[in-house]
Coordinates of C-alpha atoms and ligand atoms in Angstrom, one line a residue:
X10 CA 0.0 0.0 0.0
X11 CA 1.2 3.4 -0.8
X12 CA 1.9 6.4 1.7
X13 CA 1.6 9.6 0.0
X14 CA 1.7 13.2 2.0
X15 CA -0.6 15.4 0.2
X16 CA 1.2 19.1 0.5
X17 CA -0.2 22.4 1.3
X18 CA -3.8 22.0 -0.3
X19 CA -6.8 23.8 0.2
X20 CA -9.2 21.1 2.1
X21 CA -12.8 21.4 1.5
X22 CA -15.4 19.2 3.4
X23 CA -19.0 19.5 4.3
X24 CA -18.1 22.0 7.0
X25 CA -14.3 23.2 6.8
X26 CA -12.1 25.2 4.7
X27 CA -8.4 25.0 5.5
X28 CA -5.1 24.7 4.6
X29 CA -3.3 21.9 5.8
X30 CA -1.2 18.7 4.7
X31 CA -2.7 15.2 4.7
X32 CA -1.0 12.1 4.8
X33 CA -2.8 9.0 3.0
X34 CA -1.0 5.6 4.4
X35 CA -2.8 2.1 4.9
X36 CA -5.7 3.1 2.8
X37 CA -7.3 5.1 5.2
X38 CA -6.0 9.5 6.4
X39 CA -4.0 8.6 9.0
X40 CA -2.8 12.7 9.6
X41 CA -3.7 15.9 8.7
X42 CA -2.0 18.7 9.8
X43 CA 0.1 22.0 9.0
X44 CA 3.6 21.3 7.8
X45 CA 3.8 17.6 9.0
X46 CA 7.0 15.8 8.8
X47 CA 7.8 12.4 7.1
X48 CA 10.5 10.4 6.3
X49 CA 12.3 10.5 2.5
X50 CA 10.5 7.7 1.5
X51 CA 7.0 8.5 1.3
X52 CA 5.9 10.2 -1.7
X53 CA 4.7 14.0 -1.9
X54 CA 2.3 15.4 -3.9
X55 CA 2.4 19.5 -3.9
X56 CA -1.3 20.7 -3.8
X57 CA -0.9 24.1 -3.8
X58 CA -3.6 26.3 -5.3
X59 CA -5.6 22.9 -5.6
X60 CA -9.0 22.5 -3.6
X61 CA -8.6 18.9 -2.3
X62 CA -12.3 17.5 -1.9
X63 CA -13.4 14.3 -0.5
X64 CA -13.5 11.5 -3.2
X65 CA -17.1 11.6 -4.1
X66 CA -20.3 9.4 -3.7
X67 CA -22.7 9.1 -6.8
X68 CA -25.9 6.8 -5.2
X69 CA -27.1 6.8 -8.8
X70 CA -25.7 5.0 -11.6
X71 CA -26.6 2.2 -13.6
X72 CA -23.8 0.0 -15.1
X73 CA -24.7 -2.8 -17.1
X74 CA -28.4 -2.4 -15.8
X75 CA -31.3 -4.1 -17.9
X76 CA -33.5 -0.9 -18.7
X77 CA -37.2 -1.9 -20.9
X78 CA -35.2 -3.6 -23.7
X79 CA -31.5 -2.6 -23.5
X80 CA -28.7 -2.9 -21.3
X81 CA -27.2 0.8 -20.3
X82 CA -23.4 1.1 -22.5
X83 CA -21.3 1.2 -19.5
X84 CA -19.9 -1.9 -18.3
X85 CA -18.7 -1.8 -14.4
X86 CA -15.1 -1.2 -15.4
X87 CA -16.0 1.0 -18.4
X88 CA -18.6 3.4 -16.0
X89 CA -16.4 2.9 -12.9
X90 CA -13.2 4.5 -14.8
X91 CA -15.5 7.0 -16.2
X92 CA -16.6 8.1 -12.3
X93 CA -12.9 8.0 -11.2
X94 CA -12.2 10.7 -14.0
X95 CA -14.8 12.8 -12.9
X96 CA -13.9 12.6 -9.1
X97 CA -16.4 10.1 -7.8
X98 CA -14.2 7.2 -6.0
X99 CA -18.0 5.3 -4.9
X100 CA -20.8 4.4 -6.6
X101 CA -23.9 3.1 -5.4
X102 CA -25.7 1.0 -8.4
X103 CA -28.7 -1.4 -8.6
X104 CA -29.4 -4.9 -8.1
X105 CA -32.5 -5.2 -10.3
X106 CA -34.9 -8.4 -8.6
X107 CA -36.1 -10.1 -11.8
X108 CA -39.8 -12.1 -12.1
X109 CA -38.1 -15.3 -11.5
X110 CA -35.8 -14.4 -8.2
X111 CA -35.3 -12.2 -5.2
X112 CA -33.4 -9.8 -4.3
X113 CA -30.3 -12.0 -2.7
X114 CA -30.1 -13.6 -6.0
X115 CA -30.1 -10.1 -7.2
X116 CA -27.5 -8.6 -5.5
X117 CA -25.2 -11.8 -5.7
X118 CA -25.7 -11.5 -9.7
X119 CA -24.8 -8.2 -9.4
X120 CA -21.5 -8.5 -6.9
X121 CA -20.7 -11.0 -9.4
X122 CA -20.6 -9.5 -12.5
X123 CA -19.2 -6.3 -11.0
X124 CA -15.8 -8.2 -8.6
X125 CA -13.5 -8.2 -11.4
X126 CA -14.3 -4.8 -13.4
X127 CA -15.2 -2.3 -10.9
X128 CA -12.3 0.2 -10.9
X129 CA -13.8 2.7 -8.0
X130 CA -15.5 1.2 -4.7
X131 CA -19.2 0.6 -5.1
X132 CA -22.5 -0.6 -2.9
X133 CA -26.0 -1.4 -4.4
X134 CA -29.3 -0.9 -3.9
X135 CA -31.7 -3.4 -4.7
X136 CA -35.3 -2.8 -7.1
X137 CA -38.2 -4.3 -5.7
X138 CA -40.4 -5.0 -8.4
X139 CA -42.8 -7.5 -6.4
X140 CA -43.6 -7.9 -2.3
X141 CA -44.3 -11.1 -0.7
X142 CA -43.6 -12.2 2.5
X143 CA -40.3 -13.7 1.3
X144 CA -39.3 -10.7 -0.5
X145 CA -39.5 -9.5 2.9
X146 CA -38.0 -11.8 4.6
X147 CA -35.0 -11.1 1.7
X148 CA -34.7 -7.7 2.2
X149 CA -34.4 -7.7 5.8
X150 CA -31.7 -10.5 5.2
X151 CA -29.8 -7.8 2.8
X152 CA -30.0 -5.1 5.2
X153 CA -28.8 -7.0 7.8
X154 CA -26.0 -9.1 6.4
X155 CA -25.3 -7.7 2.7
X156 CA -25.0 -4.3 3.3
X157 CA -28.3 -3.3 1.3
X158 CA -30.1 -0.5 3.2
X159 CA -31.8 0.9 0.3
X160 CA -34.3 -0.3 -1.8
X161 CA -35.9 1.1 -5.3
X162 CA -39.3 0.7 -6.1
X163 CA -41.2 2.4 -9.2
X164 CA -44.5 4.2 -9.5
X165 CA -43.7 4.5 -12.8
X166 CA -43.7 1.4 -15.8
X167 CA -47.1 -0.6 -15.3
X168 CA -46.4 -4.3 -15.8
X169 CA -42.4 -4.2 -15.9
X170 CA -41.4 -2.4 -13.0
X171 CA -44.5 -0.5 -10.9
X172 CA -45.2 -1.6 -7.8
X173 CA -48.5 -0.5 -6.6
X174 CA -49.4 1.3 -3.5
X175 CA -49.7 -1.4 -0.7
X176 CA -46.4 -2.9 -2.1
X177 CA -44.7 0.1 -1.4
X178 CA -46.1 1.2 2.1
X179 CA -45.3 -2.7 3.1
X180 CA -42.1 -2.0 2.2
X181 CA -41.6 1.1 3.8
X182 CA -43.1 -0.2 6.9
X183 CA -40.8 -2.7 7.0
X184 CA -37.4 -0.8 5.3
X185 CA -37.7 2.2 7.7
X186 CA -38.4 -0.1 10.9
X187 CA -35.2 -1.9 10.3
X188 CA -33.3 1.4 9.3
X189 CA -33.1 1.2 6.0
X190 CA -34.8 3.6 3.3
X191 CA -37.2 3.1 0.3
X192 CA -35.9 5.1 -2.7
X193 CA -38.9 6.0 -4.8
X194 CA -38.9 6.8 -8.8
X195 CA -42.6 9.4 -8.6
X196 CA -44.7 9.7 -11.6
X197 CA -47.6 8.4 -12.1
X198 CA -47.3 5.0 -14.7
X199 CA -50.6 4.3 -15.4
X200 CA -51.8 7.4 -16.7
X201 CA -48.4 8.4 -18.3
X202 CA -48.7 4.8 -20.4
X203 CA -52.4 5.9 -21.4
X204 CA -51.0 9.8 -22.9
X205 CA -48.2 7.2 -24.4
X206 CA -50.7 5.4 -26.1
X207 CA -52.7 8.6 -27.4
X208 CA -49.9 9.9 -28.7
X209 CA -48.9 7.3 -30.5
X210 CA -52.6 6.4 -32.0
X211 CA -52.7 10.2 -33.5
X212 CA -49.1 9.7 -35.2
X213 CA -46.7 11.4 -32.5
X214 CA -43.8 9.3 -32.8
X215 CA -41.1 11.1 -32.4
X216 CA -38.7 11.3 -29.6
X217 CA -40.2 14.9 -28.2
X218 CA -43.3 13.0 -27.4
X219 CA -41.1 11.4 -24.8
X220 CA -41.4 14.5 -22.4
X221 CA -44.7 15.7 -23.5
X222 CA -46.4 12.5 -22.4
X223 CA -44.8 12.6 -19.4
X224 CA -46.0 15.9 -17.4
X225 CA -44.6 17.3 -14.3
X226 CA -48.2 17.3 -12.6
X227 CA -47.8 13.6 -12.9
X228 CA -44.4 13.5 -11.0
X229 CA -45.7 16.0 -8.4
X230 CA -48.7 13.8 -8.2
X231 CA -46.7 10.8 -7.4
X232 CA -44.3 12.1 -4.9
X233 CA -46.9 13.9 -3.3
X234 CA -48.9 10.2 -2.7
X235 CA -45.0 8.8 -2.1
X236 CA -44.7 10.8 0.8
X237 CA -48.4 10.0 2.2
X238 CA -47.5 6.4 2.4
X239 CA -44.1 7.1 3.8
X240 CA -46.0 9.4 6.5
X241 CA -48.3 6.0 7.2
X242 CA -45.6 3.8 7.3
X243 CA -43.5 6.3 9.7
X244 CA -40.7 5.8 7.7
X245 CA -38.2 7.6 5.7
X246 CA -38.7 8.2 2.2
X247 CA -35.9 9.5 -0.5
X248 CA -37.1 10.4 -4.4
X249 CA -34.9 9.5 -7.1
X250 CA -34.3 12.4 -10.0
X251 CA -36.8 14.9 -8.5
X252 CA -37.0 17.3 -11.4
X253 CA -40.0 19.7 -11.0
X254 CA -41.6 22.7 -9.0
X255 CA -44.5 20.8 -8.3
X256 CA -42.8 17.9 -6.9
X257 CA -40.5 20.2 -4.6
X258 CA -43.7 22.0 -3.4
X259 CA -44.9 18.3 -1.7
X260 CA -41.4 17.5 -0.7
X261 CA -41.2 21.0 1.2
X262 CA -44.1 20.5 2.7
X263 CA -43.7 17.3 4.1
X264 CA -39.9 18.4 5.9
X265 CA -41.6 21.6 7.3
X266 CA -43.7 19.1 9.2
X267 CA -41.4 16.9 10.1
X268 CA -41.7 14.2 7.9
X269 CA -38.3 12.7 7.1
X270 CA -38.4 13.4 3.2
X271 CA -35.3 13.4 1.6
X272 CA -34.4 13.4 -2.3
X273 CA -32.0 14.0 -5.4
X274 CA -31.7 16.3 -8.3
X275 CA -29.3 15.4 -11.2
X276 CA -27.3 17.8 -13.5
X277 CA -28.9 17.8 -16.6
X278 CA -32.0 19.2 -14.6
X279 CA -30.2 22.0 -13.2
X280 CA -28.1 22.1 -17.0
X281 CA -30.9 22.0 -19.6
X282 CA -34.5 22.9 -20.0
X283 CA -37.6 21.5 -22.3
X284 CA -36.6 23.9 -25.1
X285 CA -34.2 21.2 -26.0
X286 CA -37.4 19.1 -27.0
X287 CA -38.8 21.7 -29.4
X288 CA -37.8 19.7 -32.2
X289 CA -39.2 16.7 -34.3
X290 CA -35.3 15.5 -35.2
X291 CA -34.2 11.9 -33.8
X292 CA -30.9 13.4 -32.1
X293 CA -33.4 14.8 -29.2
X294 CA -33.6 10.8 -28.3
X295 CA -30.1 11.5 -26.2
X296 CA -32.5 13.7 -24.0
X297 CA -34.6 11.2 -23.7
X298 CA -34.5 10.1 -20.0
X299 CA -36.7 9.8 -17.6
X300 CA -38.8 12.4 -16.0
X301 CA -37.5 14.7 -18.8
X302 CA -36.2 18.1 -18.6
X303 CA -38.6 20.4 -17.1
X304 CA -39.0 24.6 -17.4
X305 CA -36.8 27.1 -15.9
X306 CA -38.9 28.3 -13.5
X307 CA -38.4 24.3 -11.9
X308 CA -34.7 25.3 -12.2
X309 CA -35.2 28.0 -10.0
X310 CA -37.2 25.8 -7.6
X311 CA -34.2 23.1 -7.7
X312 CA -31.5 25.6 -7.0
X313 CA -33.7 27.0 -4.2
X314 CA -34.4 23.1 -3.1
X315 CA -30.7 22.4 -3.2
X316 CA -29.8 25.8 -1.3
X317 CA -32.1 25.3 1.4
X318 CA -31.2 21.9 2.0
X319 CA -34.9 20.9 0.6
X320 CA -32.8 18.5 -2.0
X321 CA -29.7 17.0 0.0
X322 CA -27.8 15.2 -2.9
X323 CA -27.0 15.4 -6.4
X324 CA -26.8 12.4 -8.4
X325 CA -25.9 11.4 -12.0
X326 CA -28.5 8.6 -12.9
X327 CA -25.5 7.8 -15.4
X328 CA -28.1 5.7 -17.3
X329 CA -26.2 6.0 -21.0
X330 CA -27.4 4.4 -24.3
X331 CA -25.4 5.1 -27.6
X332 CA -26.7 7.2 -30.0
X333 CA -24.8 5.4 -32.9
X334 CA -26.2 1.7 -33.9
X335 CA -22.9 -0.2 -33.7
X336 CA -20.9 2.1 -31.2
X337 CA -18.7 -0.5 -29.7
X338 CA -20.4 -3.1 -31.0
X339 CA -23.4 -1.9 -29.4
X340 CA -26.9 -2.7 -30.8
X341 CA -30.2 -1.0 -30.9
X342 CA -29.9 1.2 -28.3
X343 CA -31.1 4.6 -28.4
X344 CA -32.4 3.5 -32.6
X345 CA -34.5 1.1 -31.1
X346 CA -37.2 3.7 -30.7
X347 CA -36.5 5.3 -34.1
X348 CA -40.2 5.3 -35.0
X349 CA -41.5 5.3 -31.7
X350 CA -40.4 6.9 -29.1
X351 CA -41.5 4.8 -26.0
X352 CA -39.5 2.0 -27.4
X353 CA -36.2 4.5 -26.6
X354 CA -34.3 3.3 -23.9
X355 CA -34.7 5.9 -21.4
X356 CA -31.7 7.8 -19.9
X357 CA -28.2 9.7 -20.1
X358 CA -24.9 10.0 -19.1
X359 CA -23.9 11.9 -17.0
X360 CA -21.2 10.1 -14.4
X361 CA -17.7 11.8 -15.6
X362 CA -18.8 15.5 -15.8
X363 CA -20.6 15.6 -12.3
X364 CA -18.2 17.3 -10.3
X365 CA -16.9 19.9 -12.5
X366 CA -20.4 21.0 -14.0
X367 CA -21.8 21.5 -10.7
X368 CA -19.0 23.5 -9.7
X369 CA -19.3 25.6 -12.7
X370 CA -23.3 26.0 -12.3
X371 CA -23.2 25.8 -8.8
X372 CA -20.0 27.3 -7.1
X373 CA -18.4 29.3 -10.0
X374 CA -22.0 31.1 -10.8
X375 CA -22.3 32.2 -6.7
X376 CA -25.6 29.8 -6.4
X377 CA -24.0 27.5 -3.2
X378 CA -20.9 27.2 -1.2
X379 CA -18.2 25.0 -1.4
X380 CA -18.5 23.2 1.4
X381 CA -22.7 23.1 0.2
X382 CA -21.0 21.9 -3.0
X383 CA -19.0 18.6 -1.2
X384 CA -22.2 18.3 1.0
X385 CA -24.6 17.4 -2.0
X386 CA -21.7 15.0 -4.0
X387 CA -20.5 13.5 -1.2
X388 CA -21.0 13.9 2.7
X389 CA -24.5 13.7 2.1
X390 CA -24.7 10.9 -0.1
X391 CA -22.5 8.8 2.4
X392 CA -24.8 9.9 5.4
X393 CA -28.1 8.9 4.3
X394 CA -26.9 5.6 2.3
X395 CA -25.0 4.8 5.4
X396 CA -21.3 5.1 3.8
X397 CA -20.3 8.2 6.8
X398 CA -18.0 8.5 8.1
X399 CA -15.7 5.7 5.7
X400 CA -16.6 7.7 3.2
X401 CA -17.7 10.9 1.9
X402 CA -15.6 13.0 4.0
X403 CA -11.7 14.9 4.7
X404 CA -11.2 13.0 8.3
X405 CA -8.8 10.9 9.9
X406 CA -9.6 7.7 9.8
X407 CA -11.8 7.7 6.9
X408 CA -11.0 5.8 3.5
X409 CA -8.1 7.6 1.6
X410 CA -10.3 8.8 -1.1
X411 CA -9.2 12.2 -2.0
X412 CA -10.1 14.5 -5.0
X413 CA -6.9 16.6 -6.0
X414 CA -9.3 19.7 -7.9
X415 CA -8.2 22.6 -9.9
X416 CA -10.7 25.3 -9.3
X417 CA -9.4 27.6 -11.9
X418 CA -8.6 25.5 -14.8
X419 CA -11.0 25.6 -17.8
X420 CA -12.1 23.1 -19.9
X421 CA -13.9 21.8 -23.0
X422 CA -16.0 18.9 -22.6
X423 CA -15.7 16.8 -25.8
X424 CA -17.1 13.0 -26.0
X425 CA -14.1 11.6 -27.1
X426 CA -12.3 12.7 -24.4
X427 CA -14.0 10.8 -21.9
X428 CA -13.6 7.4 -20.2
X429 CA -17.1 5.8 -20.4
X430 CA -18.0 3.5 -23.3
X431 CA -21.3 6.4 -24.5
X432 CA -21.2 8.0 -27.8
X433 CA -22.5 11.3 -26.7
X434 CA -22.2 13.5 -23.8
X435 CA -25.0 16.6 -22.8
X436 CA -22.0 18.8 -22.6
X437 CA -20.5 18.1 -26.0
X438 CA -18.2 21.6 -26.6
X439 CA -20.0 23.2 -23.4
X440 CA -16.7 24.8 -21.2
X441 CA -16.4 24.3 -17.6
X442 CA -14.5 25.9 -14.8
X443 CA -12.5 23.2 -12.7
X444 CA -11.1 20.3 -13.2
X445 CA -10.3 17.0 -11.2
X446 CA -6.6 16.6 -11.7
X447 CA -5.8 13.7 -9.2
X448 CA -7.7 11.1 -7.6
X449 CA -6.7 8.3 -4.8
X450 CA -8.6 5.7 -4.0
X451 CA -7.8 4.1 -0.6
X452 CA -4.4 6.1 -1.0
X453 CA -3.6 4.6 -4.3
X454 CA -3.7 7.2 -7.1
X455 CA -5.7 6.1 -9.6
X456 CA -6.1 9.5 -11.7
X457 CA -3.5 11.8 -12.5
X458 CA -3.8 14.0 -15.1
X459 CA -5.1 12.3 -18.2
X460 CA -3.7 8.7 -17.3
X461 CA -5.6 6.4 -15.8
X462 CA -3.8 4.2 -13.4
X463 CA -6.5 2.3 -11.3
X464 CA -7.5 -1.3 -12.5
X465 CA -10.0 -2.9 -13.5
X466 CA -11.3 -5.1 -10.3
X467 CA -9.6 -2.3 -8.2
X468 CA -12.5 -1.3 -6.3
X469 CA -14.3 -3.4 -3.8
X470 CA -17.7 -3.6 -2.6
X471 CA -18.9 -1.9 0.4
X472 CA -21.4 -2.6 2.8
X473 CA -23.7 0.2 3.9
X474 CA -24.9 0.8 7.3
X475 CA -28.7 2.4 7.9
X476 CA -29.4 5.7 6.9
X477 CA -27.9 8.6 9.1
X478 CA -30.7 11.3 8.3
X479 CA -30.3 13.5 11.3
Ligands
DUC81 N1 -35.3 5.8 -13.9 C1 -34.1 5.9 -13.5 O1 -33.8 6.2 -12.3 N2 -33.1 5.6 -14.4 C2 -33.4 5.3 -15.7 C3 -34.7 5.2 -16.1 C4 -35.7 5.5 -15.1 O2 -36.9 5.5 -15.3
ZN82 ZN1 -36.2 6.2 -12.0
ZN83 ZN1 -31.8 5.8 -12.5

C-alpha cells in the first residue's frame, strides 16, 4: 500500500475550509496537519492552489443495468473508470430483482458480475419489483447481512417495474423499521402509459413525445402520494431524479412538518430545459430520459431546493445508451425507438462530468458554497446511504479517497475525451470551470492528469450501514 503526503492544499469538506497537509497511508487519512513531517521515502504530492475535496459518492448510476429492452453502455469497469475521471471514488448501483428471483439472488448476480471490473468502490441498492412475505423476509436479510439499506421501487412502468401502493407502504413499513430507506422513482405509470398510447394512436412518434407525455403534474402527483404512504408507514422516504416545482412543493411540505423526506436532483436538470425538445429531429432521443427536462422556473425551484437543504444530494443517474447503432459493437440502443419513441431506452450520461459542471453552475455562478457543493456529491450521499464517516468526507480515519481539484482551470467537454463507453455527452463543446486533476482511491492514485492508473477489479464492494438522516 502506498503512503503519500498530500502538501499544502486547500481542504474542503462539508463543514471546513483549510489549509493543511494530509497524509494518505494504509488506505485510510491517517494525519492531517500543517507542515507535517515524514521520512524521504514517502511520496509527496504539492497541492498548492488545488482544492482537495473528499472523493465523491454518486448513489445513482446504472452500469450494465437491464432498462425496458437494452442494457445501459457502460460496463462496471468501463462506468467505474468514467466516475474516477470525474472525481467520484464510490458508486452506489442497482441490483435489479427479476420475475423469476429475489433480491439476494439479485445482489449476488450483481457482486458478481461487477468483482473483477469495478475500478472505483461501489454498494448497491436493490429494485423491488414484487412484495411477498419472502421478498420481505429477503430484504431484511440484505439489510442486515449484505450491506443493502436501500431499496428502489417504481410508481412509474405498469407491468415491468411498478409496484402498486400497498407494495410500497409494506415495504416502507418494514425498510424504515429496520433502518433502511425506500428510494422512490414518482410519476404516475398508469396514466403516463395511457398519454403514451394517445400519442402514438394520433401519429406522435417522435422522440419529443417522450417529455410531453410525461407531465410534471404527474411527478408532483406521485411524490406527493410517495410521501403519504411514507408518512403511514413512519418511515423515511428519499425520491430518485426529482426534477420539478410541483414535486418540490410536496417535498417542502412534508420536511416543514417533520416528515423525514429526503431526495436527489441530477445535473442535466439544473443544465438544460424543455426547449431542448422543441424539435421533431431523432438526435433529441439522447435527452430522452426519464422524467425529462422540465422549465426554468423548476430550475429555479431546484436551486432554491438544493440551497435550502430541501434537496440534499446530487446524483448522475449515469443511465447511458449510444446514439450510434454499432458504437462499440453496441446494438439497438437509443435506434430502437427510431419510429416510436417509448421504445427508446430511457436515460443519459452523466457520471464523468458531475463534479466539474456542478461546480461551474453551482460554485463558480455564486448559487451554493463550497463546502454546500462537497455536502450534495459527497458527505450527504455517504450519510443517508449509510457510507459516513468511511466515506464521503476529509477526516482521519476515513477511507483515503481524496479528489486533487483545480478550481481555476477551464475546460472543454468533448465525448471523445472521456472514459465511459457512451457515444454522446449533454456537454459536448459546453466549457467548464474546474477540473479533477488527481484522484486516490484508498491512498492509491488512480487519476493523475489524463492517465488512468486504477484497475479494472480495483474497487471493492462496500457494505452500507442504515441511513444517518439527522
Ligand atoms: N429511472 C431511473 O432512475 N433511471 C433510468 C430510467 C428511469 O426511469
Ligand atoms: Zn427512476
Ligand atoms: Zn436511474
Amino acid at each position: 500500500m502506498s503512503t503519500t503526503l498530500i502538501q499544502n492544499g486547500r481542504i474542503i469538506t462539508a463543514v471546513d475550509d483549510y489549509i493543511a497537509d494530509i497524509l494518505l497511508d494504509d488506505g485510510i487519512i491517517k494525519m492531517i496537519g500543517l507542515k507535517l513531517e515524514v521520512g524521504p521515502e514517502v511520496k509527496r504530492v504539492d497541492a498548492t492552489g488545488l482544492l482537495v475535496l473528499p472523493g465523491g459518492v454518486d448513489p445513482h448510476v446504472h452500469l450494465e443495468n437491464v432498462v425496458g429492452q437494452s442494457v445501459t453502455c457502460d460496463t462496471f469497469a468501463s462506468g467505474t473508470r468514467g466516475a474516477a475521471f470525474g472525481g467520484t471514488t464510490t458508486v452506489i448501483d442497482f441490483a435489479l430483482q427479476t420475475a423469476v428471483d429475489g433480491p439476494l439472488q439479485a445482489i449476488a448476480r450483481a457482486q458478481s458480475l461487477a468483482e473483477s471490473q469495478v475500478g472505483v468502490d461501489y454498494a448497491l441498492h436493490t429494485i423491488i419489483t414484487r412484495v411477498d412475505a419472502q421478498v420481505l423476509a429477503d430484504m431484511r436479510h440484505a439489510q442486515r447481512h449484505e450491506g443493502v439499506s436501500s431499496f428502489k421501487m417504481f410508481m412509474a412502468y405498469p407491468g415491468i417495474m411498478m409496484a402498486d401502493d400497498a407494495a410500497i407502504f409494506k415495504a416502507l413499513r418494514q425498510v424504515g423499521a429496520d433502518g433502511g430507506m425506500v428510494a422512490l422513482h414518482a410519476e404516475n405509470g398508469t396514466v403516463i402509459d395511457l398519454l403514451i398510447e394517445e400519442a402514438l394512436a394520433a401519429g406522435n412518434t417522435a422522440p419529443r413525445y417522450h417529455a410531453l407525455t410525461r407531465p410534471a403534474l404527474m411527478e408532483a402527483e406521485a411524490v406527493h402520494r410517495g410521501i403519504k404512504l411514507a408518512e403511514l408507514a413512519e418511515a423515511p422516504v428519499y425520491f430518485v431524479h426529482v426534477s420539478s416545482k410541483g414535486a418540490l412543493k410536496s417535498i417542502v411540505e412534508a420536511r416543514d412538518a417533520g416528515i423525514p423526506v429526503f431526495g436527489e436532483t441530477c445535473p442535466h436538470y439544473l443544465l438544460f430545459d424543455d426547449s431542448v425538445y422543441e424539435n421533431e429531429e431523432f438526435s433529441v432521443a439522447q435527452f430522452v430520459m426519464t422524467p425529462p427536462l422540465r422549465k426554468a422556473e423548476d430550475q429555479q425551484a431546484l436551486w432554491r431546493a438544493l440551497r435550502f437543504d430541501d434537496l440534499q444530494v446530487i446524483a448522475t443517474d449515469h443511465c447511458p445508451f449510444c446514439m450510434r447503432e454499432g458504437h462499440l459493437g453496441y446494438r439497438q440502443q437509443k435506434s430502437r425507438g427510431k419510429d416510436d419513441f417509448s421504445q427508446i431506452p430511457n436515460g443519459a450520461p452523466g457520471i464523468e462530468t458531475r463534479t466539474s459542471s456542478l461546480y461551474d453552475l453551482g460554485v463558480v455562478q455564486g448559487r451554493i458554497s463550497l463546502n454546500r457543493f462537497v455536502a450534495l456529491i459527497a458527505t450527504t450521499p455517504a450519510k443517508l446511504f449509510g457510507l459516513f464517516p468511511k466515506k464521503g468526507t476529509i477526516a482521519v480515519g476515513s477511507d483515503a479517497d481524496v479528489v486533487l481539484f483545480d478550481p481555476n482551470e477551464h475546460y472543454t467537454v468533448r465525448a471523445e475525451h472521456l472514459h465511459g463507453n457512451c457515444d454522446y455527452t449533454l456537454l459536448e463543446g459546453k466549457t467548464l470551470q474546474g477540473r479533477v486533476k488527481k484522484v486516490f482511491l484508498r491512498g492509491e492514485l488512480i487519476v493523475d492528469g489524463d492517465l488512468w492508473l486504477g484497475k479494472a477489479g480495483g474497487g471493492r464492494y462496500v457494505p452500507r450501514g442504515n441511513v444517518q438522516a439527522f
